PDB file of C-alpha atoms and ligand atoms in Angstrom:
ATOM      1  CA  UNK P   1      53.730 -48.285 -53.876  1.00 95.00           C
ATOM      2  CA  UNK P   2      55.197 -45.013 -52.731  1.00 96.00           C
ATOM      3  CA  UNK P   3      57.947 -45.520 -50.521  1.00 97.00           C
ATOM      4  CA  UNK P   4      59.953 -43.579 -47.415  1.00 97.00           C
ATOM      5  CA  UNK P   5      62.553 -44.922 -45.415  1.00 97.00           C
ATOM      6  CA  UNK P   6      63.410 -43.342 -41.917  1.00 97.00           C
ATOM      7  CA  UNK P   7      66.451 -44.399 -41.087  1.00 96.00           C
ATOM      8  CA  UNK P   8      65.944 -47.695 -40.866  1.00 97.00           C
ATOM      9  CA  UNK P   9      62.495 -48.590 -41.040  1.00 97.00           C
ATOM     10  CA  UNK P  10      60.725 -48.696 -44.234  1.00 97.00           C
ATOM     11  CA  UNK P  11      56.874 -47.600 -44.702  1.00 97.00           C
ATOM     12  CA  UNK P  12      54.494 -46.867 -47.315  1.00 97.00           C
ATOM     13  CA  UNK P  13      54.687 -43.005 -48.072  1.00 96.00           C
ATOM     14  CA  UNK P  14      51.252 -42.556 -47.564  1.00 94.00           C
ATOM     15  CA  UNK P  15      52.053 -43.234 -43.834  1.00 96.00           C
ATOM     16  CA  UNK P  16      54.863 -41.249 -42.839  1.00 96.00           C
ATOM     17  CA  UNK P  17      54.474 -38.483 -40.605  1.00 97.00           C
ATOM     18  CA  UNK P  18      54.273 -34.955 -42.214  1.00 96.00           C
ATOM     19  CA  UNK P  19      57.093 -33.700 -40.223  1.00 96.00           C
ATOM     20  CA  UNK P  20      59.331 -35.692 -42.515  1.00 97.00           C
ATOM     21  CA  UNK P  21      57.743 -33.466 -45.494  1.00 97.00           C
ATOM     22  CA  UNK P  22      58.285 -29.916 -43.758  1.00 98.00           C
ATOM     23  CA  UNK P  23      59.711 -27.647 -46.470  1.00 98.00           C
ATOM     24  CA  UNK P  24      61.274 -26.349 -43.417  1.00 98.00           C
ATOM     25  CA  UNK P  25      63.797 -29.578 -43.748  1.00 98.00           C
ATOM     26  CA  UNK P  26      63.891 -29.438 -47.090  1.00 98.00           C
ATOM     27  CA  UNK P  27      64.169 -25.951 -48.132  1.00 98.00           C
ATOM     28  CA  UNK P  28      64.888 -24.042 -45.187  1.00 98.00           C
ATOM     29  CA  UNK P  29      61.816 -22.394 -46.110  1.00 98.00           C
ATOM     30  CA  UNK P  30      60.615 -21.072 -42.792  1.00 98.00           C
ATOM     31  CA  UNK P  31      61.767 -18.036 -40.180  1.00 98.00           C
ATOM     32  CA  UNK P  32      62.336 -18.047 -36.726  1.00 98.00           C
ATOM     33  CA  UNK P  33      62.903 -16.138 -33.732  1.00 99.00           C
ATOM     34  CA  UNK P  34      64.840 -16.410 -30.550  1.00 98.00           C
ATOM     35  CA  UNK P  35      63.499 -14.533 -27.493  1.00 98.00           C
ATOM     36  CA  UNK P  36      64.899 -14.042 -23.763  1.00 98.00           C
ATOM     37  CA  UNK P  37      63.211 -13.311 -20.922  1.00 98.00           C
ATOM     38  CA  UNK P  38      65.348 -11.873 -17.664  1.00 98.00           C
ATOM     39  CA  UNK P  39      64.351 -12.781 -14.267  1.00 97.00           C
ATOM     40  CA  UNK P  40      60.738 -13.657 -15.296  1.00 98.00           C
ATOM     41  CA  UNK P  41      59.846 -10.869 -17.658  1.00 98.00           C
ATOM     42  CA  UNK P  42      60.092 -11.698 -21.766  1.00 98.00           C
ATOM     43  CA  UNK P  43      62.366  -8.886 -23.351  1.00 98.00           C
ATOM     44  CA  UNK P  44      61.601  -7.207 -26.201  1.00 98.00           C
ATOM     45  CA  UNK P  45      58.773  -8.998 -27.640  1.00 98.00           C
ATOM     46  CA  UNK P  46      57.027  -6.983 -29.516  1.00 98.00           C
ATOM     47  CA  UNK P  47      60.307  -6.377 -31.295  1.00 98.00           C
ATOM     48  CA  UNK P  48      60.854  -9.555 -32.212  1.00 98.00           C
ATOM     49  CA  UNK P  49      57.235 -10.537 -32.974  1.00 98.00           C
ATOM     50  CA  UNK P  50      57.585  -7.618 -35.766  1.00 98.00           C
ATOM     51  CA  UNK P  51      60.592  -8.801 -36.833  1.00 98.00           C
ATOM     52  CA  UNK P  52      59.134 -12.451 -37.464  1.00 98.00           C
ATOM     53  CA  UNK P  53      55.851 -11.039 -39.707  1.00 98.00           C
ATOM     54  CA  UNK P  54      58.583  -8.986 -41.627  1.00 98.00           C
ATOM     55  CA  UNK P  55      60.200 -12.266 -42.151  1.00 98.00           C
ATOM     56  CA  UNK P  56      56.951 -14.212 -42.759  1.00 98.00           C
ATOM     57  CA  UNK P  57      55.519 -10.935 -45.623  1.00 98.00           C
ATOM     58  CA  UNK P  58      58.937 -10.916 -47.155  1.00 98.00           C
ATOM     59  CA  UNK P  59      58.871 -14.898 -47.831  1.00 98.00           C
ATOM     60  CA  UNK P  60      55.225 -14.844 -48.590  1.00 97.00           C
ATOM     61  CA  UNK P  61      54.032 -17.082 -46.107  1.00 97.00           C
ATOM     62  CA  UNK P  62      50.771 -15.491 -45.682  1.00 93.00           C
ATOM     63  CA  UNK P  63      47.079 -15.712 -43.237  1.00 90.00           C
ATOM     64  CA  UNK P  64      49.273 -15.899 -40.491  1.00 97.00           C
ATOM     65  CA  UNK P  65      47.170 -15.221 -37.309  1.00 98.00           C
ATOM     66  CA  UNK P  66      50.379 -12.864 -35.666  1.00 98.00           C
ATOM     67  CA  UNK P  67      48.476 -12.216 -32.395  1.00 98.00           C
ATOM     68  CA  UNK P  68      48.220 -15.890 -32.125  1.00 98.00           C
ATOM     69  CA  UNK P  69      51.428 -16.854 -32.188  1.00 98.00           C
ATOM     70  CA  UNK P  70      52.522 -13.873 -29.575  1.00 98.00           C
ATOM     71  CA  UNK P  71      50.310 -15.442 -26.837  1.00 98.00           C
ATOM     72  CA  UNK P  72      51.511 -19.299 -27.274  1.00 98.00           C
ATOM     73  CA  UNK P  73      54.728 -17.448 -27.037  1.00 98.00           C
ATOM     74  CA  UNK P  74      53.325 -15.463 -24.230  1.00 98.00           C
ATOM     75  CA  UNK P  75      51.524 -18.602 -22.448  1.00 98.00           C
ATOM     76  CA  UNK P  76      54.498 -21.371 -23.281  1.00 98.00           C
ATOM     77  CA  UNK P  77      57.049 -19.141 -21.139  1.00 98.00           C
ATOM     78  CA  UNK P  78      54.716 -18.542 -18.252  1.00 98.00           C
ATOM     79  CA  UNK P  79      54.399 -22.412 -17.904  1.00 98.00           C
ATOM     80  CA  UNK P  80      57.818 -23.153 -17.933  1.00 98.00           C
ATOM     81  CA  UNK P  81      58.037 -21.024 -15.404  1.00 98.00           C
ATOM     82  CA  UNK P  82      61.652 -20.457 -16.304  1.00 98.00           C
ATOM     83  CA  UNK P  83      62.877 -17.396 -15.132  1.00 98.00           C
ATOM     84  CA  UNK P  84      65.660 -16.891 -17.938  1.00 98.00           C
ATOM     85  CA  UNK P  85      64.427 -18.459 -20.501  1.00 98.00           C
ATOM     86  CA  UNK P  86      65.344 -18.937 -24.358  1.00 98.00           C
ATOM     87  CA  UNK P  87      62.132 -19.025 -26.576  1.00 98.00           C
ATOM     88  CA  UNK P  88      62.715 -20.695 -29.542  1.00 99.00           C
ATOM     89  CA  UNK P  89      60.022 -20.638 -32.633  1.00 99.00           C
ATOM     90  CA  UNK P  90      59.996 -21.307 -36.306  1.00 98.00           C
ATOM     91  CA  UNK P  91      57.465 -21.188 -38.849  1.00 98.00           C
ATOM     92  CA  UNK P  92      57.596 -23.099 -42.111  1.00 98.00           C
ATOM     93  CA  UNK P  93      55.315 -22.790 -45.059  1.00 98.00           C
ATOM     94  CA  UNK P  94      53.913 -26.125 -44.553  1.00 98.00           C
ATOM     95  CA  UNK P  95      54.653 -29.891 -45.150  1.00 97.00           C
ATOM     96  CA  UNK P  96      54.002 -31.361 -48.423  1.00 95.00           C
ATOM     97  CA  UNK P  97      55.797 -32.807 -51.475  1.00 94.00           C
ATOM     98  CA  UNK P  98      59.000 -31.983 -52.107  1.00 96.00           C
ATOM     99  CA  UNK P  99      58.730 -28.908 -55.155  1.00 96.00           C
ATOM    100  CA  UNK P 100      60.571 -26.453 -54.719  1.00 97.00           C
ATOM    101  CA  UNK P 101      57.641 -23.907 -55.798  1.00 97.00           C
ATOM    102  CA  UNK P 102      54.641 -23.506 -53.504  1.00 96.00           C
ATOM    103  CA  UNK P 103      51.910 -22.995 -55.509  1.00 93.00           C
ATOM    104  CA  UNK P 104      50.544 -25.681 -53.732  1.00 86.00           C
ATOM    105  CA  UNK P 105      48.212 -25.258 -50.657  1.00 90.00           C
ATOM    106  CA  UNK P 106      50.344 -25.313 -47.640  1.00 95.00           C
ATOM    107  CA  UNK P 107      49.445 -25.003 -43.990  1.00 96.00           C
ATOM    108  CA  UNK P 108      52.109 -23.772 -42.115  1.00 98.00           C
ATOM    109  CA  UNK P 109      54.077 -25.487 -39.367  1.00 98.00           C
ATOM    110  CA  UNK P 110      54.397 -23.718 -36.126  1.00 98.00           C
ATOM    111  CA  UNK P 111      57.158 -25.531 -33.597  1.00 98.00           C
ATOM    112  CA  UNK P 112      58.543 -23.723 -30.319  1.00 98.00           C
ATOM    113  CA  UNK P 113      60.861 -24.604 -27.324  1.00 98.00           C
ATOM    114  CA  UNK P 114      61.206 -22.823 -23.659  1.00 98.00           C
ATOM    115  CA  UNK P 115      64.410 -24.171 -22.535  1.00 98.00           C
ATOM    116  CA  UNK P 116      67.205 -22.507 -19.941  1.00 98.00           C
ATOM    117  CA  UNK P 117      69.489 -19.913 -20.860  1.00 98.00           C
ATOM    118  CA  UNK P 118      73.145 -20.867 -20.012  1.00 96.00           C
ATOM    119  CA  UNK P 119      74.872 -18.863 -17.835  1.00 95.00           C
ATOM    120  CA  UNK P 120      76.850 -16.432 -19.503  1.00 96.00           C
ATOM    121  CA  UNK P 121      78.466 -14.377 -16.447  1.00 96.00           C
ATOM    122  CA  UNK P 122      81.979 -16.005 -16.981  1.00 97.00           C
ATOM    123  CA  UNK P 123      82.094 -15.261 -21.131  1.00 98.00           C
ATOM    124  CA  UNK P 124      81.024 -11.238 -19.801  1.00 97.00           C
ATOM    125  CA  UNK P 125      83.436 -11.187 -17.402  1.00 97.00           C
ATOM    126  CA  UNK P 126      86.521 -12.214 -19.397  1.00 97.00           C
ATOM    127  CA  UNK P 127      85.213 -11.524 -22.906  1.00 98.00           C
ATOM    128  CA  UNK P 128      85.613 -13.895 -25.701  1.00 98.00           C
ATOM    129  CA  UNK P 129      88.176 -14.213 -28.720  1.00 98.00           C
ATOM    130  CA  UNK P 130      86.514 -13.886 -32.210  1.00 98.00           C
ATOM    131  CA  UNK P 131      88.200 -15.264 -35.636  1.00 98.00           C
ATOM    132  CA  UNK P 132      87.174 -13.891 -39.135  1.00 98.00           C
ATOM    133  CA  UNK P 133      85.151 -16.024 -41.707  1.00 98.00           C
ATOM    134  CA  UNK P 134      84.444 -15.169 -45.325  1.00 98.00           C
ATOM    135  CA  UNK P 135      80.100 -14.353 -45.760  1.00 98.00           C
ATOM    136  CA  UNK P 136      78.801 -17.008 -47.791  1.00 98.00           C
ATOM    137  CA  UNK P 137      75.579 -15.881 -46.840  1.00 98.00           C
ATOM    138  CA  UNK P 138      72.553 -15.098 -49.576  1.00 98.00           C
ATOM    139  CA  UNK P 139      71.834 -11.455 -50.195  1.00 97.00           C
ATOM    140  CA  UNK P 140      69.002 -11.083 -47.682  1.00 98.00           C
ATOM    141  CA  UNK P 141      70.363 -11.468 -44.304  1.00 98.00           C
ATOM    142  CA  UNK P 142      67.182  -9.619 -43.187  1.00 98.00           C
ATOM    143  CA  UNK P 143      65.075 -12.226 -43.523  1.00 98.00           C
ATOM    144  CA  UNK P 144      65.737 -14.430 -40.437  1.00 98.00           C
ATOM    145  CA  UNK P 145      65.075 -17.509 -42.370  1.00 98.00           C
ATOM    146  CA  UNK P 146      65.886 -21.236 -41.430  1.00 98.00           C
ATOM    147  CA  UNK P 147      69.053 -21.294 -44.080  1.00 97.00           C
ATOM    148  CA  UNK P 148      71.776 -21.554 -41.462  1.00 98.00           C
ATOM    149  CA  UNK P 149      73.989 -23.444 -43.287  1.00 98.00           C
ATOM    150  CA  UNK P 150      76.642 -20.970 -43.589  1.00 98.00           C
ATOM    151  CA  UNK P 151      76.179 -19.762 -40.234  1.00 98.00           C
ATOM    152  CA  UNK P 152      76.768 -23.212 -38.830  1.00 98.00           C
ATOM    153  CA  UNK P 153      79.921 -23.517 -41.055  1.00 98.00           C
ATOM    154  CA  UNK P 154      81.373 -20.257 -40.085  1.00 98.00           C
ATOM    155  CA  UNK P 155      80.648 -21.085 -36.555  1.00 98.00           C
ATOM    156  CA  UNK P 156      82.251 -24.443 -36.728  1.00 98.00           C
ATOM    157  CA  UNK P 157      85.189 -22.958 -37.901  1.00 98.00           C
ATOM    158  CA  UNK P 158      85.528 -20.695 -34.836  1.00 98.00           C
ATOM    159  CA  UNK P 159      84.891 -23.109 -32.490  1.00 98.00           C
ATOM    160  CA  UNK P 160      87.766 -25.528 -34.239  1.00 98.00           C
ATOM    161  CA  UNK P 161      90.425 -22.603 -33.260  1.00 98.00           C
ATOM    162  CA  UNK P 162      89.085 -22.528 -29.971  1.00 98.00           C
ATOM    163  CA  UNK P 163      86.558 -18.986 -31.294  1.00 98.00           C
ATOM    164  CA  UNK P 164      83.831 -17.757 -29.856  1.00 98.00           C
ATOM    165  CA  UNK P 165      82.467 -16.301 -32.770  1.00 98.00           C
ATOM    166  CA  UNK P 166      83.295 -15.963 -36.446  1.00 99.00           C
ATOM    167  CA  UNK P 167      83.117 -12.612 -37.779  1.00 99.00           C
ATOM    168  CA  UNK P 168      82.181 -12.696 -41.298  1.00 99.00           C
ATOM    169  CA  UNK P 169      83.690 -10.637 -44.185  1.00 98.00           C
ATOM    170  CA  UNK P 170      81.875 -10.131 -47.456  1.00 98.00           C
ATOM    171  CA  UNK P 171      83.522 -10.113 -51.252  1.00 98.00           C
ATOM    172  CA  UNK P 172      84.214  -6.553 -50.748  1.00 98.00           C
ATOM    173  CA  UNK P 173      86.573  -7.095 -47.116  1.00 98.00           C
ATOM    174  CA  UNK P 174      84.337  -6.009 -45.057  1.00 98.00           C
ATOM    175  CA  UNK P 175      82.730  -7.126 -42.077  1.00 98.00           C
ATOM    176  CA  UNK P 176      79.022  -8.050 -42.081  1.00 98.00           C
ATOM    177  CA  UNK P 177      78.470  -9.379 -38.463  1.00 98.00           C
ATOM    178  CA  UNK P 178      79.161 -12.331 -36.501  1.00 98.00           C
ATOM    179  CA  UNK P 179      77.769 -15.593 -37.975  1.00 98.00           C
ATOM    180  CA  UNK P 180      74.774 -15.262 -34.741  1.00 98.00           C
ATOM    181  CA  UNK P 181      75.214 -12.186 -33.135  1.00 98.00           C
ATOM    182  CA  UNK P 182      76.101  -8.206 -34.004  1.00 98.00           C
ATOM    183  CA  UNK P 183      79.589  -6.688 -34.091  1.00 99.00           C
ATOM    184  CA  UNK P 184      80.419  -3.416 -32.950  1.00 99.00           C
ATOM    185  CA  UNK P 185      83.792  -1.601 -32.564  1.00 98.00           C
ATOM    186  CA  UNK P 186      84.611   1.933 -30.331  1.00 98.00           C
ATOM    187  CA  UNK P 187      87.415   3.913 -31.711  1.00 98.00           C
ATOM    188  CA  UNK P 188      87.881   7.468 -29.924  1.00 98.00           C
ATOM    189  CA  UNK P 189      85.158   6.908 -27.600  1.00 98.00           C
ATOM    190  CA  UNK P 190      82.857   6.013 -31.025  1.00 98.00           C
ATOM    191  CA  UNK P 191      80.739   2.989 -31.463  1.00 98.00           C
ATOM    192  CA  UNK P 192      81.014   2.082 -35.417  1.00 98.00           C
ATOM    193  CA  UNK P 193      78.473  -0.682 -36.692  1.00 98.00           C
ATOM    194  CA  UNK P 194      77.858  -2.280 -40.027  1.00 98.00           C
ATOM    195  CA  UNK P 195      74.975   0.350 -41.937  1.00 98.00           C
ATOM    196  CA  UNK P 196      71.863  -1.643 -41.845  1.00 98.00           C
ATOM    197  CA  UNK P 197      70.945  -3.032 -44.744  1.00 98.00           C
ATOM    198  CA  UNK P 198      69.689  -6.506 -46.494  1.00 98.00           C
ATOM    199  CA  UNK P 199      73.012  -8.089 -45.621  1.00 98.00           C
ATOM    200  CA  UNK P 200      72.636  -8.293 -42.313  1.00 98.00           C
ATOM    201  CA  UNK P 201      69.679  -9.324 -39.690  1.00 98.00           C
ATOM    202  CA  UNK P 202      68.358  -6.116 -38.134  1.00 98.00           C
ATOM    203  CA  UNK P 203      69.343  -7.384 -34.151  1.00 98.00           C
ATOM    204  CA  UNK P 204      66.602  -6.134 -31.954  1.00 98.00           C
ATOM    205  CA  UNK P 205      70.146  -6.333 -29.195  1.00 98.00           C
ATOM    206  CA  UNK P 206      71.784  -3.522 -31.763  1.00 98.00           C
ATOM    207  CA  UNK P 207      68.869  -1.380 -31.453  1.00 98.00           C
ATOM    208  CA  UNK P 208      69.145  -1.192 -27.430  1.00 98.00           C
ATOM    209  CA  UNK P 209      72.771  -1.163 -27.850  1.00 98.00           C
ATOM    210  CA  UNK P 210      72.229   1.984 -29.550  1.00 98.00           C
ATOM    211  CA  UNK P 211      69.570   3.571 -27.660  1.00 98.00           C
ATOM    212  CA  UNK P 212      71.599   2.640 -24.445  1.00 98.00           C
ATOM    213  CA  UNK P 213      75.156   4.911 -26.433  1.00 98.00           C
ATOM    214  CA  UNK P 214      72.188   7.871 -27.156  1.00 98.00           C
ATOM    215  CA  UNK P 215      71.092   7.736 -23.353  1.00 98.00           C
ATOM    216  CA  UNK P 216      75.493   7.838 -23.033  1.00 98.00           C
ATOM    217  CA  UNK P 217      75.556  10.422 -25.031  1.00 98.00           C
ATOM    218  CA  UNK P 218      77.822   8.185 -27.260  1.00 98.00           C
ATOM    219  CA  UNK P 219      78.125   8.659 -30.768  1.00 98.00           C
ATOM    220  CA  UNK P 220      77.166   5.616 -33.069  1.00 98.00           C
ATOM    221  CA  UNK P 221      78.328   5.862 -36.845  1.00 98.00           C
ATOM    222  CA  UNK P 222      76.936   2.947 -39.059  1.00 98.00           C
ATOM    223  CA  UNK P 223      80.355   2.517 -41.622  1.00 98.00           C
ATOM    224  CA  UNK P 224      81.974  -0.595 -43.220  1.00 98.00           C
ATOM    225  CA  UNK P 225      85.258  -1.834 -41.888  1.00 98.00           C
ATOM    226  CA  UNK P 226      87.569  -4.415 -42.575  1.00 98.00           C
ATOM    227  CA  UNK P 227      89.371  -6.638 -40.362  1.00 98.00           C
ATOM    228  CA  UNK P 228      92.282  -4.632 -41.163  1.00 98.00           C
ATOM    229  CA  UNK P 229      90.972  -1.860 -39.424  1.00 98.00           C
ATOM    230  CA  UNK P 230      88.644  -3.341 -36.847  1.00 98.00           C
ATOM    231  CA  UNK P 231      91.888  -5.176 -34.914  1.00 98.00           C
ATOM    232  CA  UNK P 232      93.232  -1.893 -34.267  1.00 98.00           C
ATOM    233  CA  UNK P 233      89.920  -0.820 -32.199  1.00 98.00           C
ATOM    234  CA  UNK P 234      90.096   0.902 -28.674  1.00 98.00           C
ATOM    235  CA  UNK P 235      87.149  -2.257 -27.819  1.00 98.00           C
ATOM    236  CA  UNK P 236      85.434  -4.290 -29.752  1.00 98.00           C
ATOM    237  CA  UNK P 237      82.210  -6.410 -28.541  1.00 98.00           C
ATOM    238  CA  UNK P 238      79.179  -8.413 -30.201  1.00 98.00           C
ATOM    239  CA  UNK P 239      75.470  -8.127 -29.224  1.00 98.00           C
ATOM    240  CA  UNK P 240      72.900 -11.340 -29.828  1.00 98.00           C
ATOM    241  CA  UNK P 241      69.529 -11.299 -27.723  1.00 98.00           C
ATOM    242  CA  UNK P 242      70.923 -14.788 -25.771  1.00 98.00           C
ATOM    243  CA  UNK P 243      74.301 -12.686 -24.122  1.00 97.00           C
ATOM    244  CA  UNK P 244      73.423  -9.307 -24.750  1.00 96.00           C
ATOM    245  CA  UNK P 245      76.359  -8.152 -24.727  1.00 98.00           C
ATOM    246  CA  UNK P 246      79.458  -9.484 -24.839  1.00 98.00           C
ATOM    247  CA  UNK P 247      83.358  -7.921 -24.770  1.00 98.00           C
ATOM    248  CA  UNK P 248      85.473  -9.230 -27.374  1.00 98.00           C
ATOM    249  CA  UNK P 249      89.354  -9.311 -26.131  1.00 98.00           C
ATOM    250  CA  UNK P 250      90.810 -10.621 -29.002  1.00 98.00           C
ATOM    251  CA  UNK P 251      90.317 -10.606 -33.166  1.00 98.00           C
ATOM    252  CA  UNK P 252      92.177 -13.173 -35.417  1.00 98.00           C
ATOM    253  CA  UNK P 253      94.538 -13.666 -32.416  1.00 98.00           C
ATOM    254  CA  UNK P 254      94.999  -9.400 -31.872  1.00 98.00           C
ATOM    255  CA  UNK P 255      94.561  -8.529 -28.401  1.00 98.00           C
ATOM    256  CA  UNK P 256      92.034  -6.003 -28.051  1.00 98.00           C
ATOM    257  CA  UNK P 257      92.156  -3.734 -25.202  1.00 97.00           C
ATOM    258  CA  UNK P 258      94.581  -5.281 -23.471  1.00 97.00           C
ATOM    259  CA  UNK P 259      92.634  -8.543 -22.975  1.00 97.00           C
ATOM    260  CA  UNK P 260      89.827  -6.774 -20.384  1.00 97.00           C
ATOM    261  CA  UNK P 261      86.435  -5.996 -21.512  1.00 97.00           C
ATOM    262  CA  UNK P 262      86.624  -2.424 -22.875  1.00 97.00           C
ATOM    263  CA  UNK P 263      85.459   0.648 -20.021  1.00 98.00           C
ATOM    264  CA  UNK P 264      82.987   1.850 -22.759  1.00 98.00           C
ATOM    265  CA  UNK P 265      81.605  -1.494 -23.638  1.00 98.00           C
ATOM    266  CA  UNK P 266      81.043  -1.730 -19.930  1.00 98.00           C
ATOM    267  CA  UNK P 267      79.025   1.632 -19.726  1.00 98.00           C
ATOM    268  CA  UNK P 268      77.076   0.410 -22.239  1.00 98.00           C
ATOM    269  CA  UNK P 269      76.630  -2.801 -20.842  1.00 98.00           C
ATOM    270  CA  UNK P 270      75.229  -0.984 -17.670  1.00 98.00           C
ATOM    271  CA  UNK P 271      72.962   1.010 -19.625  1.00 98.00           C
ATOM    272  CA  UNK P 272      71.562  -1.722 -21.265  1.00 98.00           C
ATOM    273  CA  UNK P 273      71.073  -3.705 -18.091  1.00 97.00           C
ATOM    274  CA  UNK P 274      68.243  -0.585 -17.221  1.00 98.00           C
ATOM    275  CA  UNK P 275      66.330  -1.598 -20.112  1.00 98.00           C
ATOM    276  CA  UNK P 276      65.938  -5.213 -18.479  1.00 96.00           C
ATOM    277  CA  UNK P 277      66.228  -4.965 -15.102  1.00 86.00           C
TER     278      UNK P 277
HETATM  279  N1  LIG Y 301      70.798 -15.054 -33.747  1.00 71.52           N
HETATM  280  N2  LIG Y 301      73.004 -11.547 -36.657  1.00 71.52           N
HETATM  281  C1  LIG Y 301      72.731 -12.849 -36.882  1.00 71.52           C
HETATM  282  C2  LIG Y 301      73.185 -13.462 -38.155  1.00 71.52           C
HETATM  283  C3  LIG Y 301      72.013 -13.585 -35.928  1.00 71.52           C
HETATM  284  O1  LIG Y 301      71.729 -14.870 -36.155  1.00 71.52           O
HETATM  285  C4  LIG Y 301      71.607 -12.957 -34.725  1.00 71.52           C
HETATM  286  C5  LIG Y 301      70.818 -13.666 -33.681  1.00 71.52           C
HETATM  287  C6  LIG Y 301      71.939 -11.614 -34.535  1.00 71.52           C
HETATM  288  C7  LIG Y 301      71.522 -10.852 -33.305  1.00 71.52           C
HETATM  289  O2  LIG Y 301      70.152 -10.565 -33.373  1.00 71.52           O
HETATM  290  P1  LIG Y 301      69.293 -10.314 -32.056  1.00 71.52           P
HETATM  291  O3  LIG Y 301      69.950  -9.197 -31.346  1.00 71.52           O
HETATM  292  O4  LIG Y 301      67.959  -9.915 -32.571  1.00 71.52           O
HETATM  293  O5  LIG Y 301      69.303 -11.590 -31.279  1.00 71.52           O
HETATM  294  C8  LIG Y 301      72.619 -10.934 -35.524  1.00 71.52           C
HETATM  295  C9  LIG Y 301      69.933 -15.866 -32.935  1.00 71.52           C
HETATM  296  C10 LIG Y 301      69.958 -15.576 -31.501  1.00 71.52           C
HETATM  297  C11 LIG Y 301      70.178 -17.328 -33.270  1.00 71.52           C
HETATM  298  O6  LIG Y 301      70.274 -17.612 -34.447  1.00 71.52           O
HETATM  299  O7  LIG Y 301      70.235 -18.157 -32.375  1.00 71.52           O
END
């Protein structure tokens, strides 16, 4: 007989749950979003819930119902009845198994959480240090897929040297962005970001950040830099839908901006805070 083994217990594979079998698990062959609301009032959906069919058409998980998955989005926050709230889903391409084609016929797996956002006040306040990490990311960063691996890594790394966030550098020196978040630098009263392309995820946070600089009249030029030239910023700070925004006061143990958040990234921090109040 076909046999699986879950940690300890031993059953007939016939019997095992399909969860064990998502190609999610095996593959990372799913995407996923992560949405916020702010004091009772989701942000950005509609952004996100784009983002998530781009993901979904560019991995060829297809007959998606889209409009479906917005209202258990929709109808999962309002019971929670969590005011700020982290909304968690993922959808893989199905269970089944384990080939890493999928010609097969697969029926996707939908999962989502509503959980508490952590209090970030403390992290904005003071800012956070950030360390460098080298990209060992796949070529299409776009895709918000369930391959976190190298994320996770990079992120480890940071944490081990007491990091907030690892920035990561491609082959080239560059900087990408962080390993969960988007990374911004202000020289001269400038905000400089990475151009967006397949490397990196298009942030939905990026794209307020720079409609909040437009509505400051700031200038925002999309250019590759290296940490070289990044640690000698006026203010640095990183964007991710969970913080918005957050001042970064220190790169590979550089002090940026004398330790405070930066006055700019602060303006633009207000600014933002119109589009969610
Ligand atoms: N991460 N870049 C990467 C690699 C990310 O994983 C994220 C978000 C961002 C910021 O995107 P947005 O502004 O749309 O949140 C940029 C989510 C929150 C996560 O993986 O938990």
């Amino acid at each position: 007989v076909e046999i699986a083994i879950i940690d300890e217990k031993f059953l007939p594979l016939e019997e095992l749950d399909k969860v064990y079998m998502d190609r999610g698990t095996f593959f990372g062959d799913g995407v996923y979003e992560v949405v916020r609301s702010y004091n009772g009032k989701i942000f950005a959906l509609a952004e996100h819930i784009q983002r998530f069919e781009n993901g979904l058409n560019a991995i060829g998980i297809e007959n998606v119902d889209i409009e479906k998955i917005k209202q258990k989005v929709i109808s999962a926050f309002e019971k929670s009845k969590i005011p700020n709230a982290k909304i968690y889903f993922h959808l893989t391409r199905g269970s089944g198994p384990r080939e890493h084609n999928f010609t097969g016929d697969y029926k996707p797996n939908f999962f989502l959480t509503v959980t508490e956002l952590p209090d970030c006040t403390s992290l904005k306040k003071n800012g956070v240090s950030v360390i460098t990490h080298p990209d060992w990311r796949w070529k299409r960063c776009d895709i918000k897929s369930l391959n976190l691996l190298p994320n996770v890594l990079a992120k480890q790394a940071a944490s081990e040297k007491n990091a907030f966030e690892a920035i990561l550098v491609n082959e080239d020196g560059y900087i990408t962005e962080g390993a969960s978040s988007a990374f911004f630098s202000i020289f001269d009263e400038k905000v400089y970001t990475t151009p967006l392309q397949e490397n990196i995820l298009p942030s939905i946070t990026r794209k307020f950040v720079t409609k909040a600089c437009r509505n400051l009249t700031l200038e925002v030029i999309e250019k590759h830099l290296s940490p070289d030239e990044v640690k000698k910023a006026d203010e640095l700070f990183m964007a991710v839908t969970t913080k918005d925004i957050l001042p970064i006061i220190e790169f590979n143990n550089v002090e940026i901006s004398n330790r405070l958040p930066g006055e700019i990234t602060s303006k633009i921090e207000n600014e933002f805070a119109e589009f969610t109040g």
